[in-house]
PDB file of C-alpha atoms in Angstrom:
ATOM      1  CA  MET A   1       9.668  12.016   8.122  1.00 33.00           C
ATOM      2  CA  GLN A   2       8.211   8.569   7.843  1.00 34.00           C
ATOM      3  CA  SER A   3      10.388   5.476   7.765  1.00 34.00           C
ATOM      4  CA  TYR A   4       9.760   3.072   4.908  1.00 34.00           C
ATOM      5  CA  HIS A   5      10.274  -0.241   6.613  1.00 34.00           C
ATOM      6  CA  PHE A   6       7.007  -1.847   5.525  1.00 33.00           C
ATOM      7  CA  ALA A   7       6.200  -3.853   8.681  1.00 34.00           C
ATOM      8  CA  PHE A   8       2.571  -2.865   8.734  1.00 35.00           C
ATOM      9  CA  ILE A   9       0.325  -5.911   8.427  1.00 34.00           C
ATOM     10  CA  LEU A  10      -1.225  -8.345  10.898  1.00 33.00           C
ATOM     11  CA  LEU A  11       1.016 -10.114  13.446  1.00 34.00           C
ATOM     12  CA  PHE A  12       3.852  -7.612  13.738  1.00 32.00           C
ATOM     13  CA  PHE A  13       1.731  -4.742  14.933  1.00 31.00           C
ATOM     14  CA  LEU A  14      -0.611  -6.952  16.909  1.00 33.00           C
ATOM     15  CA  LEU A  15       2.438  -7.569  19.094  1.00 30.00           C
ATOM     16  CA  LEU A  16       4.033  -4.124  18.916  1.00 29.00           C
ATOM     17  CA  HIS A  17       0.915  -2.013  19.333  1.00 32.00           C
ATOM     18  CA  GLN A  18      -1.297  -3.917  21.760  1.00 31.00           C
ATOM     19  CA  SER A  19      -2.269  -0.649  23.417  1.00 28.00           C
ATOM     20  CA  LEU A  20      -4.182   0.494  20.335  1.00 28.00           C
ATOM     21  CA  SER A  21      -7.956   0.254  20.478  1.00 31.00           C
ATOM     22  CA  ALA A  22      -9.756  -2.669  18.827  1.00 31.00           C
ATOM     23  CA  ASN A  23      -6.471  -4.638  18.354  1.00 30.00           C
ATOM     24  CA  PHE A  24      -6.619  -3.839  14.665  1.00 36.00           C
ATOM     25  CA  PRO A  25      -4.014  -5.538  12.439  1.00 41.00           C
ATOM     26  CA  VAL A  26      -3.119  -2.371  10.515  1.00 42.00           C
ATOM     27  CA  PRO A  27      -1.303   0.176  12.690  1.00 42.00           C
ATOM     28  CA  TYR A  28      -2.849   3.538  13.367  1.00 44.00           C
ATOM     29  CA  SER A  29      -2.293   6.094  16.089  1.00 43.00           C
ATOM     30  CA  SER A  30      -5.686   7.732  16.254  1.00 56.00           C
ATOM     31  CA  THR A  31      -8.873   8.421  14.368  1.00 66.00           C
ATOM     32  CA  ALA A  32      -8.594  11.188  11.807  1.00 66.00           C
ATOM     33  CA  LYS A  33     -10.992  13.823  10.602  1.00 70.00           C
ATOM     34  CA  VAL A  34     -11.508  14.065   6.863  1.00 71.00           C
ATOM     35  CA  LYS A  35      -9.520  16.812   5.165  1.00 67.00           C
ATOM     36  CA  LYS A  36     -11.954  19.402   3.795  1.00 59.00           C
ATOM     37  CA  ASN A  37     -10.040  22.545   2.938  1.00 56.00           C
ATOM     38  CA  LYS A  38      -6.501  21.603   2.070  1.00 54.00           C
ATOM     39  CA  ARG A  39      -4.690  19.225  -0.208  1.00 55.00           C
ATOM     40  CA  GLY A  40      -3.185  16.039   1.061  1.00 58.00           C
ATOM     41  CA  LYS A  41       0.404  15.042   1.544  1.00 59.00           C
ATOM     42  CA  THR A  42       3.014  14.997  -1.207  1.00 58.00           C
ATOM     43  CA  PHE A  43       5.086  11.871  -1.771  1.00 54.00           C
ATOM     44  CA  GLU A  44       8.710  12.329  -0.774  1.00 52.00           C
ATOM     45  CA  ASN A  45       9.853   8.855  -1.820  1.00 57.00           C
ATOM     46  CA  GLN A  46      12.638   8.552   0.738  1.00 55.00           C
ATOM     47  CA  TRP A  47      12.621   4.827   0.067  1.00 56.00           C
ATOM     48  CA  LYS A  48      13.050   5.443  -3.658  1.00 60.00           C
ATOM     49  CA  ARG A  49      16.082   7.616  -3.017  1.00 60.00           C
ATOM     50  CA  GLU A  50      17.656   4.875  -0.913  1.00 59.00           C
ATOM     51  CA  ILE A  51      17.571   2.246  -3.653  1.00 63.00           C
ATOM     52  CA  TRP A  52      17.588   4.322  -6.843  1.00 58.00           C
ATOM     53  CA  PRO A  53      19.008   3.872  -9.408  1.00 56.00           C
ATOM     54  CA  PRO A  54      18.742   0.073  -9.354  1.00 59.00           C
ATOM     55  CA  GLU A  55      21.985  -1.836  -9.567  1.00 57.00           C
ATOM     56  CA  PRO A  56      22.536  -4.693 -12.038  1.00 56.00           C
ATOM     57  CA  TYR A  57      21.430  -8.120 -10.877  1.00 53.00           C
ATOM     58  CA  ALA A  58      24.037 -10.470  -9.483  1.00 50.00           C
ATOM     59  CA  PRO A  59      23.381 -13.471  -7.172  1.00 49.00           C
ATOM     60  CA  GLN A  60      24.345 -12.734  -3.553  1.00 67.00           C
ATOM     61  CA  LYS A  61      25.274  -9.191  -4.474  1.00 81.00           C
ATOM     62  CA  LYS A  62      24.641  -6.621  -1.766  1.00 85.00           C
ATOM     63  CA  ILE A  63      22.209  -3.929  -2.907  1.00 87.00           C
ATOM     64  CA  LYS A  64      21.544  -0.983  -0.625  1.00 87.00           C
ATOM     65  CA  GLY A  65      17.895  -0.911   0.431  1.00 87.00           C
ATOM     66  CA  LEU A  66      17.076  -4.439  -0.754  1.00 91.00           C
ATOM     67  CA  SER A  67      15.961  -5.369   2.783  1.00 91.00           C
ATOM     68  CA  LEU A  68      13.046  -2.961   2.334  1.00 88.00           C
ATOM     69  CA  ILE A  69      12.004  -4.719  -0.858  1.00 91.00           C
ATOM     70  CA  LYS A  70      12.226  -8.113   0.869  1.00 92.00           C
ATOM     71  CA  ASN A  71       9.987  -6.903   3.676  1.00 88.00           C
ATOM     72  CA  TYR A  72       7.528  -5.533   1.117  1.00 89.00           C
ATOM     73  CA  PHE A  73       7.402  -8.870  -0.710  1.00 92.00           C
ATOM     74  CA  VAL A  74       6.905 -10.759   2.557  1.00 89.00           C
ATOM     75  CA  GLU A  75       4.004  -8.536   3.605  1.00 85.00           C
ATOM     76  CA  PHE A  76       2.236  -8.914   0.256  1.00 89.00           C
ATOM     77  CA  GLY A  77       2.759 -12.659  -0.088  1.00 89.00           C
ATOM     78  CA  TYR A  78       5.596 -12.962  -2.590  1.00 93.00           C
ATOM     79  CA  LEU A  79       8.390 -14.111  -0.285  1.00 91.00           C
ATOM     80  CA  GLN A  80       8.444 -16.486   2.678  1.00 87.00           C
ATOM     81  CA  SER A  81      11.059 -15.215   5.087  1.00 82.00           C
ATOM     82  CA  PHE A  82      11.464 -13.613   8.510  1.00 81.00           C
ATOM     83  CA  ALA A  83      12.964 -10.356   9.731  1.00 80.00           C
ATOM     84  CA  PRO A  84      15.602  -9.063  10.001  1.00 89.00           C
ATOM     85  CA  PHE A  85      16.177  -8.901   6.262  1.00 91.00           C
ATOM     86  CA  SER A  86      19.552  -8.466   4.596  1.00 92.00           C
ATOM     87  CA  ASP A  87      20.542  -6.444   1.539  1.00 92.00           C
ATOM     88  CA  PHE A  88      21.922  -9.514  -0.237  1.00 91.00           C
ATOM     89  CA  LEU A  89      20.217 -10.648  -3.421  1.00 91.00           C
ATOM     90  CA  ASP A  90      19.575 -14.368  -2.976  1.00 92.00           C
ATOM     91  CA  PRO A  91      17.769 -16.896  -5.231  1.00 92.00           C
ATOM     92  CA  ARG A  92      14.522 -16.740  -3.211  1.00 93.00           C
ATOM     93  CA  THR A  93      14.377 -12.969  -3.575  1.00 94.00           C
ATOM     94  CA  ILE A  94      15.080 -13.229  -7.303  1.00 94.00           C
ATOM     95  CA  SER A  95      12.187 -15.698  -7.595  1.00 95.00           C
ATOM     96  CA  ALA A  96       9.908 -13.338  -5.636  1.00 96.00           C
ATOM     97  CA  ILE A  97      10.814 -10.440  -7.933  1.00 96.00           C
ATOM     98  CA  GLN A  98      10.097 -12.587 -10.987  1.00 96.00           C
ATOM     99  CA  THR A  99       6.704 -13.658  -9.597  1.00 96.00           C
ATOM    100  CA  PHE A 100       5.806 -10.038  -8.907  1.00 97.00           C
ATOM    101  CA  GLN A 101       6.877  -9.034 -12.412  1.00 97.00           C
ATOM    102  CA  ARG A 102       4.811 -11.793 -14.037  1.00 97.00           C
ATOM    103  CA  ARG A 103       1.689 -10.939 -12.037  1.00 96.00           C
ATOM    104  CA  PHE A 104       1.775  -7.307 -13.056  1.00 97.00           C
ATOM    105  CA  ASN A 105       2.814  -7.952 -16.656  1.00 96.00           C
ATOM    106  CA  LEU A 106       6.227  -6.362 -16.234  1.00 97.00           C
ATOM    107  CA  GLN A 107       9.456  -7.355 -17.936  1.00 96.00           C
ATOM    108  CA  VAL A 108      10.554 -10.534 -16.129  1.00 96.00           C
ATOM    109  CA  THR A 109      14.201 -10.019 -15.260  1.00 93.00           C
ATOM    110  CA  GLY A 110      14.541 -10.979 -11.585  1.00 92.00           C
ATOM    111  CA  ASN A 111      16.258  -7.680 -10.863  1.00 88.00           C
ATOM    112  CA  LEU A 112      14.926  -4.353  -9.604  1.00 90.00           C
ATOM    113  CA  ASN A 113      14.741  -2.414 -12.834  1.00 90.00           C
ATOM    114  CA  ASN A 114      13.042   0.980 -13.124  1.00 92.00           C
ATOM    115  CA  GLN A 115       9.768  -0.546 -14.301  1.00 94.00           C
ATOM    116  CA  THR A 116       9.521  -2.816 -11.251  1.00 94.00           C
ATOM    117  CA  LEU A 117      10.440  -0.116  -8.730  1.00 92.00           C
ATOM    118  CA  ASN A 118       7.984   2.326 -10.279  1.00 93.00           C
ATOM    119  CA  GLN A 119       5.220  -0.271  -9.825  1.00 95.00           C
ATOM    120  CA  ILE A 120       6.153  -0.887  -6.187  1.00 93.00           C
ATOM    121  CA  LEU A 121       6.106   2.842  -5.421  1.00 91.00           C
ATOM    122  CA  LEU A 122       2.518   3.354  -6.608  1.00 94.00           C
ATOM    123  CA  PRO A 123      -0.257   3.841  -4.027  1.00 93.00           C
ATOM    124  CA  ARG A 124      -1.882   0.523  -3.208  1.00 95.00           C
ATOM    125  CA  CYS A 125      -4.326  -1.353  -1.017  1.00 95.00           C
ATOM    126  CA  GLY A 126      -2.884  -2.928   2.137  1.00 91.00           C
ATOM    127  CA  VAL A 127      -4.516  -6.326   1.547  1.00 91.00           C
ATOM    128  CA  PRO A 128      -1.863  -8.866   0.433  1.00 91.00           C
ATOM    129  CA  ASP A 129      -1.922 -10.263  -3.091  1.00 92.00           C
ATOM    130  CA  LYS A 130      -1.821 -13.768  -1.628  1.00 82.00           C
ATOM    131  CA  SER A 131      -4.081 -15.096   1.108  1.00 66.00           C
ATOM    132  CA  PHE A 132      -3.185 -14.829   4.783  1.00 55.00           C
ATOM    133  CA  PRO A 133      -4.519 -17.124   7.542  1.00 52.00           C
ATOM    134  CA  ARG A 134      -8.193 -16.677   8.321  1.00 52.00           C
ATOM    135  CA  PHE A 135      -8.406 -15.463  11.923  1.00 52.00           C
ATOM    136  CA  ILE A 136      -5.521 -14.519  14.229  1.00 57.00           C
ATOM    137  CA  ASN A 137      -6.468 -12.950  17.552  1.00 61.00           C
ATOM    138  CA  ASN A 138     -10.072 -12.661  16.302  1.00 65.00           C
ATOM    139  CA  GLU A 139      -9.190 -10.730  13.144  1.00 68.00           C
ATOM    140  CA  ALA A 140      -8.291 -11.486   9.554  1.00 76.00           C
ATOM    141  CA  LEU A 141      -7.660  -9.877   6.221  1.00 78.00           C
ATOM    142  CA  PRO A 142     -10.272 -10.554   3.528  1.00 78.00           C
ATOM    143  CA  SER A 143      -9.926 -13.802   1.620  1.00 76.00           C
ATOM    144  CA  TYR A 144     -11.289 -14.915  -1.727  1.00 77.00           C
ATOM    145  CA  LYS A 145     -14.898 -16.155  -1.680  1.00 80.00           C
ATOM    146  CA  ASN A 146     -15.147 -15.586   2.077  1.00 82.00           C
ATOM    147  CA  ARG A 147     -18.783 -14.574   2.656  1.00 86.00           C
ATOM    148  CA  TRP A 148     -18.195 -13.866   6.333  1.00 88.00           C
ATOM    149  CA  PHE A 149     -21.630 -12.277   6.892  1.00 91.00           C
ATOM    150  CA  GLY A 150     -23.895 -15.240   6.084  1.00 86.00           C
ATOM    151  CA  LYS A 151     -26.924 -13.083   5.200  1.00 92.00           C
ATOM    152  CA  ARG A 152     -28.309 -10.990   2.366  1.00 94.00           C
ATOM    153  CA  ASN A 153     -29.210  -7.811   4.259  1.00 96.00           C
ATOM    154  CA  LEU A 154     -26.048  -5.955   5.276  1.00 97.00           C
ATOM    155  CA  THR A 155     -25.626  -2.573   6.901  1.00 98.00           C
ATOM    156  CA  TYR A 156     -22.789  -0.053   6.875  1.00 98.00           C
ATOM    157  CA  GLY A 157     -21.989   2.934   9.075  1.00 98.00           C
ATOM    158  CA  PHE A 158     -19.469   5.770   9.391  1.00 98.00           C
ATOM    159  CA  LEU A 159     -17.107   6.437  12.277  1.00 96.00           C
ATOM    160  CA  PRO A 160     -18.407   9.596  14.038  1.00 95.00           C
ATOM    161  CA  GLU A 161     -14.918  10.748  15.023  1.00 94.00           C
ATOM    162  CA  SER A 162     -13.933  10.969  11.347  1.00 94.00           C
ATOM    163  CA  GLU A 163     -16.577  13.675  10.760  1.00 94.00           C
ATOM    164  CA  ILE A 164     -17.154  12.411   7.230  1.00 95.00           C
ATOM    165  CA  PRO A 165     -19.009  15.084   5.213  1.00 95.00           C
ATOM    166  CA  GLU A 166     -22.210  14.287   3.330  1.00 96.00           C
ATOM    167  CA  SER A 167     -20.487  14.484  -0.072  1.00 95.00           C
ATOM    168  CA  MET A 168     -18.150  11.650   0.952  1.00 96.00           C
ATOM    169  CA  ARG A 169     -20.896   9.589   2.573  1.00 97.00           C
ATOM    170  CA  LYS A 170     -22.767   9.771  -0.720  1.00 97.00           C
ATOM    171  CA  VAL A 171     -19.720   8.356  -2.500  1.00 97.00           C
ATOM    172  CA  PHE A 172     -19.809   5.324  -0.216  1.00 98.00           C
ATOM    173  CA  ARG A 173     -23.598   4.960  -0.567  1.00 98.00           C
ATOM    174  CA  ASP A 174     -23.265   4.956  -4.369  1.00 98.00           C
ATOM    175  CA  SER A 175     -20.433   2.411  -4.176  1.00 98.00           C
ATOM    176  CA  PHE A 176     -22.352   0.050  -1.888  1.00 98.00           C
ATOM    177  CA  THR A 177     -25.379   0.357  -4.183  1.00 97.00           C
ATOM    178  CA  ARG A 178     -23.290  -0.394  -7.270  1.00 97.00           C
ATOM    179  CA  TRP A 179     -21.933  -3.581  -5.692  1.00 97.00           C
ATOM    180  CA  ALA A 180     -25.352  -4.663  -4.374  1.00 97.00           C
ATOM    181  CA  THR A 181     -26.791  -4.308  -7.867  1.00 97.00           C
ATOM    182  CA  ALA A 182     -23.944  -6.342  -9.328  1.00 96.00           C
ATOM    183  CA  THR A 183     -24.547  -9.243  -6.910  1.00 96.00           C
ATOM    184  CA  GLY A 184     -28.263  -9.344  -7.671  1.00 94.00           C
ATOM    185  CA  VAL A 185     -28.977 -10.658  -4.168  1.00 95.00           C
ATOM    186  CA  LEU A 186     -27.458  -8.368  -1.515  1.00 96.00           C
ATOM    187  CA  ASN A 187     -29.196  -5.435   0.117  1.00 96.00           C
ATOM    188  CA  LEU A 188     -26.789  -2.850   1.576  1.00 97.00           C
ATOM    189  CA  THR A 189     -28.251  -0.047   3.700  1.00 97.00           C
ATOM    190  CA  GLU A 190     -26.884   2.630   6.034  1.00 98.00           C
ATOM    191  CA  THR A 191     -27.213   2.552   9.824  1.00 98.00           C
ATOM    192  CA  THR A 192     -25.285   3.828  12.829  1.00 97.00           C
ATOM    193  CA  TYR A 193     -21.623   2.947  13.217  1.00 96.00           C
ATOM    194  CA  GLU A 194     -22.266   0.887  16.355  1.00 94.00           C
ATOM    195  CA  LYS A 195     -24.903  -1.309  14.678  1.00 95.00           C
ATOM    196  CA  ALA A 196     -23.235  -1.632  11.271  1.00 97.00           C
ATOM    197  CA  ASP A 197     -22.013  -4.888   9.743  1.00 96.00           C
ATOM    198  CA  ILE A 198     -19.414  -2.879   7.797  1.00 97.00           C
ATOM    199  CA  LYS A 199     -17.721   0.026   9.561  1.00 97.00           C
ATOM    200  CA  VAL A 200     -16.027   2.830   7.611  1.00 97.00           C
ATOM    201  CA  GLY A 201     -13.524   5.269   9.116  1.00 96.00           C
ATOM    202  CA  PHE A 202     -10.450   7.420   8.510  1.00 95.00           C
ATOM    203  CA  TYR A 203      -7.345   6.987  10.659  1.00 92.00           C
ATOM    204  CA  SER A 204      -3.861   8.348  11.213  1.00 87.00           C
ATOM    205  CA  PHE A 205      -1.532   5.433  10.542  1.00 79.00           C
ATOM    206  CA  THR A 206       1.475   5.018  12.811  1.00 70.00           C
ATOM    207  CA  GLU A 207       5.126   5.613  12.065  1.00 59.00           C
ATOM    208  CA  GLY A 208       6.516   2.923   9.793  1.00 58.00           C
ATOM    209  CA  VAL A 209       3.541   2.781   7.419  1.00 63.00           C
ATOM    210  CA  PRO A 210       4.574   3.957   3.934  1.00 60.00           C
ATOM    211  CA  GLU A 211       2.705   6.826   2.313  1.00 65.00           C
ATOM    212  CA  GLN A 212       1.856   4.508  -0.578  1.00 79.00           C
ATOM    213  CA  LEU A 213      -0.578   2.493   1.581  1.00 88.00           C
ATOM    214  CA  TYR A 214      -3.931   4.275   1.265  1.00 93.00           C
ATOM    215  CA  GLY A 215      -5.999   1.895   3.376  1.00 92.00           C
ATOM    216  CA  ILE A 216      -7.154  -1.638   4.052  1.00 92.00           C
ATOM    217  CA  SER A 217     -10.176  -3.863   4.691  1.00 93.00           C
ATOM    218  CA  SER A 218     -10.446  -6.496   7.397  1.00 90.00           C
ATOM    219  CA  VAL A 219     -12.867  -8.833   9.123  1.00 91.00           C
ATOM    220  CA  ARG A 220     -12.910  -9.261  12.887  1.00 87.00           C
ATOM    221  CA  LEU A 221     -14.973 -11.036  15.491  1.00 84.00           C
ATOM    222  CA  GLU A 222     -16.852  -8.843  17.941  1.00 79.00           C
ATOM    223  CA  GLU A 223     -15.379  -9.155  21.406  1.00 76.00           C
ATOM    224  CA  GLY A 224     -17.082 -11.881  23.394  1.00 73.00           C
ATOM    225  CA  SER A 225     -19.135 -13.200  20.467  1.00 77.00           C
ATOM    226  CA  ASN A 226     -18.941 -15.019  17.145  1.00 80.00           C
ATOM    227  CA  VAL A 227     -20.400 -12.080  15.207  1.00 85.00           C
ATOM    228  CA  SER A 228     -18.164 -10.983  12.320  1.00 90.00           C
ATOM    229  CA  ILE A 229     -17.684  -7.310  11.468  1.00 94.00           C
ATOM    230  CA  GLY A 230     -16.171  -5.878   8.283  1.00 95.00           C
ATOM    231  CA  GLU A 231     -14.041  -2.746   8.477  1.00 96.00           C
ATOM    232  CA  ILE A 232     -12.686  -0.258   5.954  1.00 96.00           C
ATOM    233  CA  ARG A 233      -9.900   1.955   7.296  1.00 95.00           C
ATOM    234  CA  LEU A 234      -8.535   4.695   5.080  1.00 95.00           C
ATOM    235  CA  ASP A 235      -5.549   6.970   5.620  1.00 93.00           C
ATOM    236  CA  GLY A 236      -6.864  10.322   6.797  1.00 91.00           C
ATOM    237  CA  SER A 237      -3.694  12.162   5.750  1.00 88.00           C
ATOM    238  CA  TYR A 238      -4.669  11.961   2.079  1.00 90.00           C
ATOM    239  CA  TYR A 239      -6.990  14.466   0.468  1.00 92.00           C
ATOM    240  CA  TRP A 240      -9.910  12.338  -0.740  1.00 95.00           C
ATOM    241  CA  ALA A 241     -11.529  13.786  -3.861  1.00 94.00           C
ATOM    242  CA  VAL A 242     -15.264  13.389  -4.532  1.00 94.00           C
ATOM    243  CA  PRO A 243     -16.798  13.293  -8.056  1.00 93.00           C
ATOM    244  CA  ASN A 244     -17.041  17.087  -8.465  1.00 88.00           C
ATOM    245  CA  GLU A 245     -13.311  17.333  -7.701  1.00 89.00           C
ATOM    246  CA  ASN A 246     -12.185  14.892 -10.375  1.00 81.00           C
ATOM    247  CA  ASP A 247      -9.835  17.411 -11.964  1.00 86.00           C
ATOM    248  CA  SER A 248      -7.773  17.580  -8.758  1.00 86.00           C
ATOM    249  CA  VAL A 249      -7.013  13.841  -8.535  1.00 91.00           C
ATOM    250  CA  SER A 250      -3.236  13.333  -8.451  1.00 90.00           C
ATOM    251  CA  TRP A 251      -1.602  10.590  -6.437  1.00 86.00           C
ATOM    252  CA  GLU A 252       1.752  12.363  -6.709  1.00 86.00           C
ATOM    253  CA  GLU A 253       0.275  15.205  -4.643  1.00 88.00           C
ATOM    254  CA  GLY A 254      -1.564  12.942  -2.214  1.00 87.00           C
ATOM    255  CA  VAL A 255      -5.015  13.478  -3.769  1.00 91.00           C
ATOM    256  CA  LEU A 256      -6.882  10.210  -4.389  1.00 94.00           C
ATOM    257  CA  ASP A 257     -10.285   9.460  -5.878  1.00 96.00           C
ATOM    258  CA  LEU A 258     -12.482   8.310  -2.991  1.00 97.00           C
ATOM    259  CA  GLU A 259     -15.016   6.418  -5.081  1.00 97.00           C
ATOM    260  CA  SER A 260     -12.347   4.280  -6.771  1.00 97.00           C
ATOM    261  CA  VAL A 261     -10.901   3.252  -3.398  1.00 98.00           C
ATOM    262  CA  ALA A 262     -14.356   2.698  -1.883  1.00 98.00           C
ATOM    263  CA  MET A 263     -15.281   0.348  -4.728  1.00 98.00           C
ATOM    264  CA  HIS A 264     -12.047  -1.576  -4.250  1.00 98.00           C
ATOM    265  CA  GLU A 265     -12.293  -2.036  -0.476  1.00 97.00           C
ATOM    266  CA  ILE A 266     -15.994  -2.941  -0.549  1.00 98.00           C
ATOM    267  CA  GLY A 267     -15.162  -5.567  -3.163  1.00 97.00           C
ATOM    268  CA  HIS A 268     -12.752  -7.179  -0.714  1.00 96.00           C
ATOM    269  CA  LEU A 269     -15.402  -7.367   2.014  1.00 96.00           C
ATOM    270  CA  LEU A 270     -17.833  -8.987  -0.427  1.00 96.00           C
ATOM    271  CA  GLY A 271     -15.319 -11.780  -1.076  1.00 93.00           C
ATOM    272  CA  LEU A 272     -13.241 -10.635  -4.037  1.00 95.00           C
ATOM    273  CA  ASP A 273      -9.477 -10.967  -4.195  1.00 93.00           C
ATOM    274  CA  HIS A 274      -7.034  -8.723  -6.010  1.00 96.00           C
ATOM    275  CA  SER A 275      -7.128  -8.886  -9.775  1.00 96.00           C
ATOM    276  CA  PHE A 276      -4.042  -8.423 -11.936  1.00 96.00           C
ATOM    277  CA  MET A 277      -6.086  -7.060 -14.834  1.00 96.00           C
ATOM    278  CA  LYS A 278      -5.535  -3.309 -15.040  1.00 96.00           C
ATOM    279  CA  GLU A 279      -9.144  -2.532 -15.969  1.00 96.00           C
ATOM    280  CA  SER A 280     -10.506  -4.257 -12.848  1.00 97.00           C
ATOM    281  CA  VAL A 281     -11.585  -2.206  -9.819  1.00 98.00           C
ATOM    282  CA  MET A 282      -9.824  -4.922  -7.775  1.00 97.00           C
ATOM    283  CA  TYR A 283      -6.392  -4.115  -9.233  1.00 98.00           C
ATOM    284  CA  PRO A 284      -4.283  -3.435  -6.103  1.00 97.00           C
ATOM    285  CA  TYR A 285      -2.430  -0.344  -7.340  1.00 97.00           C
ATOM    286  CA  ILE A 286      -3.556   3.104  -8.462  1.00 96.00           C
ATOM    287  CA  LEU A 287      -2.037   3.532 -11.908  1.00 95.00           C
ATOM    288  CA  PRO A 288      -1.073   6.994 -13.196  1.00 93.00           C
ATOM    289  CA  SER A 289      -3.191   6.317 -16.289  1.00 91.00           C
ATOM    290  CA  GLN A 290      -6.197   5.031 -14.292  1.00 92.00           C
ATOM    291  CA  GLN A 291      -6.504   7.151 -11.155  1.00 93.00           C
ATOM    292  CA  GLN A 292     -10.305   6.970 -11.362  1.00 94.00           C
ATOM    293  CA  LYS A 293     -11.907   3.558 -11.735  1.00 95.00           C
ATOM    294  CA  ILE A 294     -15.459   3.084 -10.457  1.00 95.00           C
ATOM    295  CA  GLN A 295     -17.260   1.015 -13.093  1.00 95.00           C
ATOM    296  CA  LEU A 296     -17.058  -2.757 -12.805  1.00 97.00           C
ATOM    297  CA  SER A 297     -15.206  -4.440 -15.651  1.00 96.00           C
ATOM    298  CA  ASN A 298     -16.567  -7.543 -17.361  1.00 95.00           C
ATOM    299  CA  PHE A 299     -14.154  -9.552 -15.216  1.00 95.00           C
ATOM    300  CA  ASP A 300     -15.487  -7.934 -12.023  1.00 96.00           C
ATOM    301  CA  ASN A 301     -19.090  -8.586 -12.994  1.00 96.00           C
ATOM    302  CA  ASN A 302     -18.403 -12.227 -13.865  1.00 95.00           C
ATOM    303  CA  ASP A 303     -16.441 -12.762 -10.648  1.00 94.00           C
ATOM    304  CA  ILE A 304     -19.127 -11.328  -8.378  1.00 96.00           C
ATOM    305  CA  LEU A 305     -21.894 -13.199 -10.173  1.00 94.00           C
ATOM    306  CA  GLN A 306     -20.033 -16.492  -9.767  1.00 93.00           C
ATOM    307  CA  LEU A 307     -19.615 -15.760  -6.085  1.00 92.00           C
ATOM    308  CA  TYR A 308     -23.287 -14.936  -5.501  1.00 92.00           C
TER     309      TYR A 308
END
């Protein structure tokens, strides 16, 4: 059973997992083939059981499992602190909870009420909600307005080891086309994985990565050069539904809509940050009421047009 200790971004695993190929900031143990004939994993919510039900807020009160929440807030940019984390509720953690609640239009209480914990437990993108440093050890998470490619003609390719079926490749092609049309200036075409500016693959994430993290985008420098490469890495343990399987989409059962996630991660690599507007494809969480979201909102269209 996985451990929900949320140390899964950038520096921590660069140090702990140096033996992994490509020195990628998000931990993974191996490439993964796409699931074709069986449903994905079911959420067990071990973390939820550890901290549920939430206890009433009290400064410096010890709350079982709060260290996990602190680590979560650090990784996603809401709290500036360093491990190891305690279970004591301090003023900085209260402020981080309040900031998180405001951003996602939740009741602002400063304590871990049901509404806040339910939001945290939703599947989400691994890119932080606040910017991280640009490049560390030749790699970085996407940042707002960062047009790392410096050209209009971009290519994308699929990791051969993932054995991505044609139906799923088409989902990515349609998503790249939708974004290219929205920019009005970019041309996005398919090529081989080795030659691609944007590389797409499915991976088995290592122990310690929560089931709620469905994937992440990043930018890295090619070894021995100044050429930047964009990467989209998705969790191969999910069942990824294509458009003709829309009726099966259920995050509770580990079945996610591939096109919605593809649109989101491509948006990051084109320079868009997370949006806190629920109708945006750049909203970081998959909401129970919006498990399929592929059309750009007015906000998305305005943001991408301003950028390009």
